[in-house]
Short mmCIF file of the C-alpha atoms (twelve columns), coordinates in Angstrom:
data_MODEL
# 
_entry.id   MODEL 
# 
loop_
_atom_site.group_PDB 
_atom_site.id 
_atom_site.type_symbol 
_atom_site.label_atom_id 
_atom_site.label_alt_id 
_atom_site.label_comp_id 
_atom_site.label_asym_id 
_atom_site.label_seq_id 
_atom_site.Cartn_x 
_atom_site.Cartn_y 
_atom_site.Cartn_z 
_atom_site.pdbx_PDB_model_num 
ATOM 1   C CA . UNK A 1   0.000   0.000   0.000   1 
ATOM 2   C CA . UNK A 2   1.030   3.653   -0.685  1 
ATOM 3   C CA . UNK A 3   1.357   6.182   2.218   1 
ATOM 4   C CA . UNK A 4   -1.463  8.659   1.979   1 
ATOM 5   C CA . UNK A 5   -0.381  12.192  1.630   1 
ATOM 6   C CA . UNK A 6   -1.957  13.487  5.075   1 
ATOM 7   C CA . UNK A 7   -4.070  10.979  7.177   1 
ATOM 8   C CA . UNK A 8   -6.182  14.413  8.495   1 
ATOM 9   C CA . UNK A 9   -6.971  17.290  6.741   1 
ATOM 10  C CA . UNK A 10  -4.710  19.125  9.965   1 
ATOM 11  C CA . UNK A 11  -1.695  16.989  9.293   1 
ATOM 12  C CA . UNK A 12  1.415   18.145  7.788   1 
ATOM 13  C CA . UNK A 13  2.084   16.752  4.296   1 
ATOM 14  C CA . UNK A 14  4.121   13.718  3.837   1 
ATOM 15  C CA . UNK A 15  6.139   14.478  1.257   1 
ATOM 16  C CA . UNK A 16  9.532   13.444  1.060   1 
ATOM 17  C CA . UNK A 17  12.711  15.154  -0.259  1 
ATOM 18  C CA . UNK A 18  13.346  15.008  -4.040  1 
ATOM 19  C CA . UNK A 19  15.993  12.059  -4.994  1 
ATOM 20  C CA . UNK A 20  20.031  13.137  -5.254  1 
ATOM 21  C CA . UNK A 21  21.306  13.336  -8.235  1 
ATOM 22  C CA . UNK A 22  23.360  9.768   -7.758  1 
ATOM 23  C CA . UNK A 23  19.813  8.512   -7.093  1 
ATOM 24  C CA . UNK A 24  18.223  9.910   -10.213 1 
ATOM 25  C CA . UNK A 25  21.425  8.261   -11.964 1 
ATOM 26  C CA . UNK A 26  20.849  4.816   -9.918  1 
ATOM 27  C CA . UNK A 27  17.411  4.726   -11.121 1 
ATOM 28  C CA . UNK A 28  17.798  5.572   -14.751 1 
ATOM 29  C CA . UNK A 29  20.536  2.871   -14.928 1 
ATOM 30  C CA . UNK A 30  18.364  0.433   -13.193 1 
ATOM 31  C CA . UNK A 31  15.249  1.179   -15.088 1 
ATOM 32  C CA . UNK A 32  17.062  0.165   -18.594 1 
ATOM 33  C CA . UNK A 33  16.060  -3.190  -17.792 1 
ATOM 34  C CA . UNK A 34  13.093  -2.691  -16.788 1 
ATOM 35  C CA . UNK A 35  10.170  -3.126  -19.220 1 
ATOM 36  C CA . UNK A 36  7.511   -1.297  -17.210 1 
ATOM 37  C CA . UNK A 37  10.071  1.646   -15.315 1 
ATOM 38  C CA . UNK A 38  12.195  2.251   -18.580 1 
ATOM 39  C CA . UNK A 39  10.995  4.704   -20.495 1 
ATOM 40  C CA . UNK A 40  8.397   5.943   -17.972 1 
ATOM 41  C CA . UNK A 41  10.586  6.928   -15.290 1 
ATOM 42  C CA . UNK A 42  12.711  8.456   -18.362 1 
ATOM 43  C CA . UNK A 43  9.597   10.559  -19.224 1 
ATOM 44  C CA . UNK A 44  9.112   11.553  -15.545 1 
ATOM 45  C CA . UNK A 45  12.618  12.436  -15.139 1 
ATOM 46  C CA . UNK A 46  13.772  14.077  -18.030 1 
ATOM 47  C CA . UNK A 47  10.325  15.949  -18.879 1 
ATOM 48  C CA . UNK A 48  9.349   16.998  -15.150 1 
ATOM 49  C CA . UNK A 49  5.370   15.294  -16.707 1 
ATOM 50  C CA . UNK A 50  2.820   14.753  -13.890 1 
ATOM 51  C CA . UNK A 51  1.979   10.562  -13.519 1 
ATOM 52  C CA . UNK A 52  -1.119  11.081  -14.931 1 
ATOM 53  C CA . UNK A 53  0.562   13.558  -17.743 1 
ATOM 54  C CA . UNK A 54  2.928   10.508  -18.620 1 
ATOM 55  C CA . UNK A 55  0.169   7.550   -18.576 1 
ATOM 56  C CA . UNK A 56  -2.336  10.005  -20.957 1 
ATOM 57  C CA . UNK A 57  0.935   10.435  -23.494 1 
ATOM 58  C CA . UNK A 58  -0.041  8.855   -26.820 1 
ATOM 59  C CA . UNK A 59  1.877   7.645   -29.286 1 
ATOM 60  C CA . UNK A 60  0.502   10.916  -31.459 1 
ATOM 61  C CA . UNK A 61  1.778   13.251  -29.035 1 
ATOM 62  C CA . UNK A 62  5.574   11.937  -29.871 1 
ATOM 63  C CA . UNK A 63  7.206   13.343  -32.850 1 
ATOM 64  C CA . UNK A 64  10.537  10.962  -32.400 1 
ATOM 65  C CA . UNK A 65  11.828  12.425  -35.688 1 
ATOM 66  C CA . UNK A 66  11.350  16.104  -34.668 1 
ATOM 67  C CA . UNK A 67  12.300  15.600  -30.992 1 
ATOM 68  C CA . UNK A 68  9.265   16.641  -28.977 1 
ATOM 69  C CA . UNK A 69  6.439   15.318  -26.991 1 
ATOM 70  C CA . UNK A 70  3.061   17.296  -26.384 1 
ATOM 71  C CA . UNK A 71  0.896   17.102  -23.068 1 
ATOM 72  C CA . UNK A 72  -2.468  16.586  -24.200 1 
ATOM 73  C CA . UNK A 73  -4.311  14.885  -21.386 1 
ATOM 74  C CA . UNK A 74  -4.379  13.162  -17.673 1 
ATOM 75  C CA . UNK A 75  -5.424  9.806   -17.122 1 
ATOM 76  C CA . UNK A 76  -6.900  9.479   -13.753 1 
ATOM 77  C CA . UNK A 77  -8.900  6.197   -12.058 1 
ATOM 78  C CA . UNK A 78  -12.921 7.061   -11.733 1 
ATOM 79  C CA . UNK A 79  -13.928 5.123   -9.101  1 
ATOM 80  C CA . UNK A 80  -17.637 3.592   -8.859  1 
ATOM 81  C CA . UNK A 81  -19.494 2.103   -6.033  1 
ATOM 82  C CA . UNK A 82  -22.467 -0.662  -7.352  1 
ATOM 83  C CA . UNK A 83  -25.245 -1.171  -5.002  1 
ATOM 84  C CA . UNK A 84  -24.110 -4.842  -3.767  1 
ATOM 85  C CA . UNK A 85  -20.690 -2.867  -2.567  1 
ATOM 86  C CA . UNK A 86  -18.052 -3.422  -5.189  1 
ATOM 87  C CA . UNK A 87  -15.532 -0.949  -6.699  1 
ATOM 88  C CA . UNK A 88  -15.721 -0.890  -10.341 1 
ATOM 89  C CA . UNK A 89  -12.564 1.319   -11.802 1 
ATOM 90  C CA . UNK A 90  -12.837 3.094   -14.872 1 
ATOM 91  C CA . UNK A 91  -10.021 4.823   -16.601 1 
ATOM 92  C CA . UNK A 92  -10.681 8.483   -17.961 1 
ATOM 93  C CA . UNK A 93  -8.650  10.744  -20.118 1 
ATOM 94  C CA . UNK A 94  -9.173  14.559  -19.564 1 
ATOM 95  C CA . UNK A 95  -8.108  18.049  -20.302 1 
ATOM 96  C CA . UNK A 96  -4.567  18.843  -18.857 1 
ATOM 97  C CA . UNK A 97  -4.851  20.649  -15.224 1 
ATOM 98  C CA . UNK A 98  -4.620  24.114  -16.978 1 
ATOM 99  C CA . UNK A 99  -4.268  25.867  -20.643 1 
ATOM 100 C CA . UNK A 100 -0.551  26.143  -19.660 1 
ATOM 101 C CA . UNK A 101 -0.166  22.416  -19.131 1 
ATOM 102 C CA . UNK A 102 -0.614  21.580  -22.331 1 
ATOM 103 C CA . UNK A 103 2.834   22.007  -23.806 1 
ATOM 104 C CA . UNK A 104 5.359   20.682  -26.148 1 
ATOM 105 C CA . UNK A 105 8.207   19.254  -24.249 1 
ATOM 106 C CA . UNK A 106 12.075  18.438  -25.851 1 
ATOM 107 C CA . UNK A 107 13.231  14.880  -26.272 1 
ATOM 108 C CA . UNK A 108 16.552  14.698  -24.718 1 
ATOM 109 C CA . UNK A 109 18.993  11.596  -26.384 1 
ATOM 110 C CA . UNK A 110 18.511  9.407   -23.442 1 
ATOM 111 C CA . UNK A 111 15.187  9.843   -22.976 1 
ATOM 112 C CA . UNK A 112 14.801  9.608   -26.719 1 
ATOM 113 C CA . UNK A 113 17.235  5.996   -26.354 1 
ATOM 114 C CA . UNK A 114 14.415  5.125   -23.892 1 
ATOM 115 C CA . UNK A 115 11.255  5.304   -26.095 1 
ATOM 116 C CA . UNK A 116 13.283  3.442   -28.849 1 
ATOM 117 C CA . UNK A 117 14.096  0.340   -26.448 1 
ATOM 118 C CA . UNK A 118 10.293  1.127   -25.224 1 
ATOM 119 C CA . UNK A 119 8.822   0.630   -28.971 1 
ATOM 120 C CA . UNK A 120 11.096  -2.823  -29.344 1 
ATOM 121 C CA . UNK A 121 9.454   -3.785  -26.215 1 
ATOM 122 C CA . UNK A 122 5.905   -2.883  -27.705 1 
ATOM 123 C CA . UNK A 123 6.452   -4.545  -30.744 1 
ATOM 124 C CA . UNK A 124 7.195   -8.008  -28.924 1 
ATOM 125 C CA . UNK A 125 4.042   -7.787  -26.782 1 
ATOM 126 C CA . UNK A 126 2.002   -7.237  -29.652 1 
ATOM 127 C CA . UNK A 127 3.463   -10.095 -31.373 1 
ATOM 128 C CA . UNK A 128 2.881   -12.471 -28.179 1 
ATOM 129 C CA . UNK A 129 -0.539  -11.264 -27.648 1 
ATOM 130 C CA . UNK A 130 -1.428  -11.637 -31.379 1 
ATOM 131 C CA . UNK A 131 -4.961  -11.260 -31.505 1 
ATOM 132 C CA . UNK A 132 -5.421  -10.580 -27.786 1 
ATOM 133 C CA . UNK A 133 -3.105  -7.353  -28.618 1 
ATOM 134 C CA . UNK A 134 -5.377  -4.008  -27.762 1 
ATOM 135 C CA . UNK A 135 -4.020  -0.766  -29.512 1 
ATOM 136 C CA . UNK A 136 -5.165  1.777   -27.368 1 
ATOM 137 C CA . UNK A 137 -2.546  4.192   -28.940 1 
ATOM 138 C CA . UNK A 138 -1.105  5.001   -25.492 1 
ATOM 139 C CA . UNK A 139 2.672   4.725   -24.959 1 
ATOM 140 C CA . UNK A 140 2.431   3.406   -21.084 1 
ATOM 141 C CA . UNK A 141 0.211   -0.094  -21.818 1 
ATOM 142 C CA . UNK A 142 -0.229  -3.335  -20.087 1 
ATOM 143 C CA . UNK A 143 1.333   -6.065  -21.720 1 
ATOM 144 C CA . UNK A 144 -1.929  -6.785  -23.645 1 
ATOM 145 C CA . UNK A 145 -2.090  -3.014  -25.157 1 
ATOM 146 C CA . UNK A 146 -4.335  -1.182  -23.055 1 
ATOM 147 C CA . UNK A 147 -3.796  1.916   -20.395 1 
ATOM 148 C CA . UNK A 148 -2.603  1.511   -17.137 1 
ATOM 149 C CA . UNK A 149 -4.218  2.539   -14.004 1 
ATOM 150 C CA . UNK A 150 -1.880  4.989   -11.639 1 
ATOM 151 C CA . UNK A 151 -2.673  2.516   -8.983  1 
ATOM 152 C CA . UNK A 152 -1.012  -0.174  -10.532 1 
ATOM 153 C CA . UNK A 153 1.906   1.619   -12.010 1 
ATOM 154 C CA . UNK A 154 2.392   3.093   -8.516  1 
ATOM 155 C CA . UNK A 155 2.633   -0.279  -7.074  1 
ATOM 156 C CA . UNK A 156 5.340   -1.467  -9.921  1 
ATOM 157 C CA . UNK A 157 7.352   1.410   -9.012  1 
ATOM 158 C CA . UNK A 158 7.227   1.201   -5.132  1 
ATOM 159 C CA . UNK A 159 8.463   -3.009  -6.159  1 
ATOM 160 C CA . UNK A 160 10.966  -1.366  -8.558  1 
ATOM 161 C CA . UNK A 161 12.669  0.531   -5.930  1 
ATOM 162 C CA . UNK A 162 12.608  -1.708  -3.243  1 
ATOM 163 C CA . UNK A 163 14.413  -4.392  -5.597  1 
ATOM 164 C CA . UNK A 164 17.198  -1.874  -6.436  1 
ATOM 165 C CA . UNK A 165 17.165  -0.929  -3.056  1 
ATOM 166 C CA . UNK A 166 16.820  3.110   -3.343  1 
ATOM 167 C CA . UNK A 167 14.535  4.846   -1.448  1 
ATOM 168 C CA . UNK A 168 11.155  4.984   -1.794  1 
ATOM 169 C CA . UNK A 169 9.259   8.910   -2.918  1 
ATOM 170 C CA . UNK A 170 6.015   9.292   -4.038  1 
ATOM 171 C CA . UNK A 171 6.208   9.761   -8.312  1 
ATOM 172 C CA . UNK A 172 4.624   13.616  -7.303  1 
ATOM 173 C CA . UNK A 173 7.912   14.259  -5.268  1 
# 
């Protein structure tokens, strides 16, 4: 489980310092061999996106050739209560935060590196799924094609770091 932000409204905020820059270095290296962390934690680091900026990235907001992305959208989790008390999670794409969120961001070489290895990555799933395979036209999929919640992601992440052994911060710090 994730640490909540504040447990009260009256509590201070639990957010932790920002990562070194030997951490942000430990991480990138690590995260080349990781499928899911690669070329999202790339994105995160090297664009300053919010999660939900980097999960709503399509593949038609990245111009590899010219070298830019473009924040179009969020993807958050809509959650829904049904009457005999289960939790039904829908996945929603909206409007950036504000007009100035929506911006064209550089592609840096490694970060550019990352997306390539990402696409290879993308193009094996799709083969293994075959028919199963889901384009959804987002760059951040599951391994069948389709988006991924920020719950889920989170939890790969928190894994992630705990396997490479760096410590943990919430994707907004």
């Amino acid at each position: 489980a994730t640490d909540p932000v504040k447990s009260r409204a009256s509590d201070p905020t639990r957010v932790r310092p920002p990562w070194r820059m030997e951490e942000v270095s430990e991480v990138l290296d690590a995260a080349t061999s990781s499928r899911d962390m690669d070329a999202f934690l790339h994105v995160m680091l090297h664009t300053g996106m919010r999660p939900g900026e980097a999960l709503a990235l399509r593949w038609e907001d990245v111009d590899l050739q010219a070298r830019r992305l473009r924040v179009t959208g969020t993807l958050k989790e809509e959650r829904r209560f049904l009457p005999d008390g289960q939790t039904v999670v829908r996945l929603v794409r909206n409007e950036p935060k504000t007009a100035s969120s929506r911006r064209p961001l550089p592609i840096s070489d490694a970060l550019f590196e990352a997306l390539e290895r990402h696409l290879m990555h993308r193009s094996v799933l799709q083969m293994t799924e075959g028919p199963g395979w889901q384009d959804s036209g987002y760059v951040f999929t599951t391994s069948r094609g389709t988006p991924i919640s920020m719950s889920n992601h989170r939890r790969k992440f928190k894994k992630f770091l705990q396997e490479i052994d760096v410590r943990y911060i919430r994707l907004h710090d």
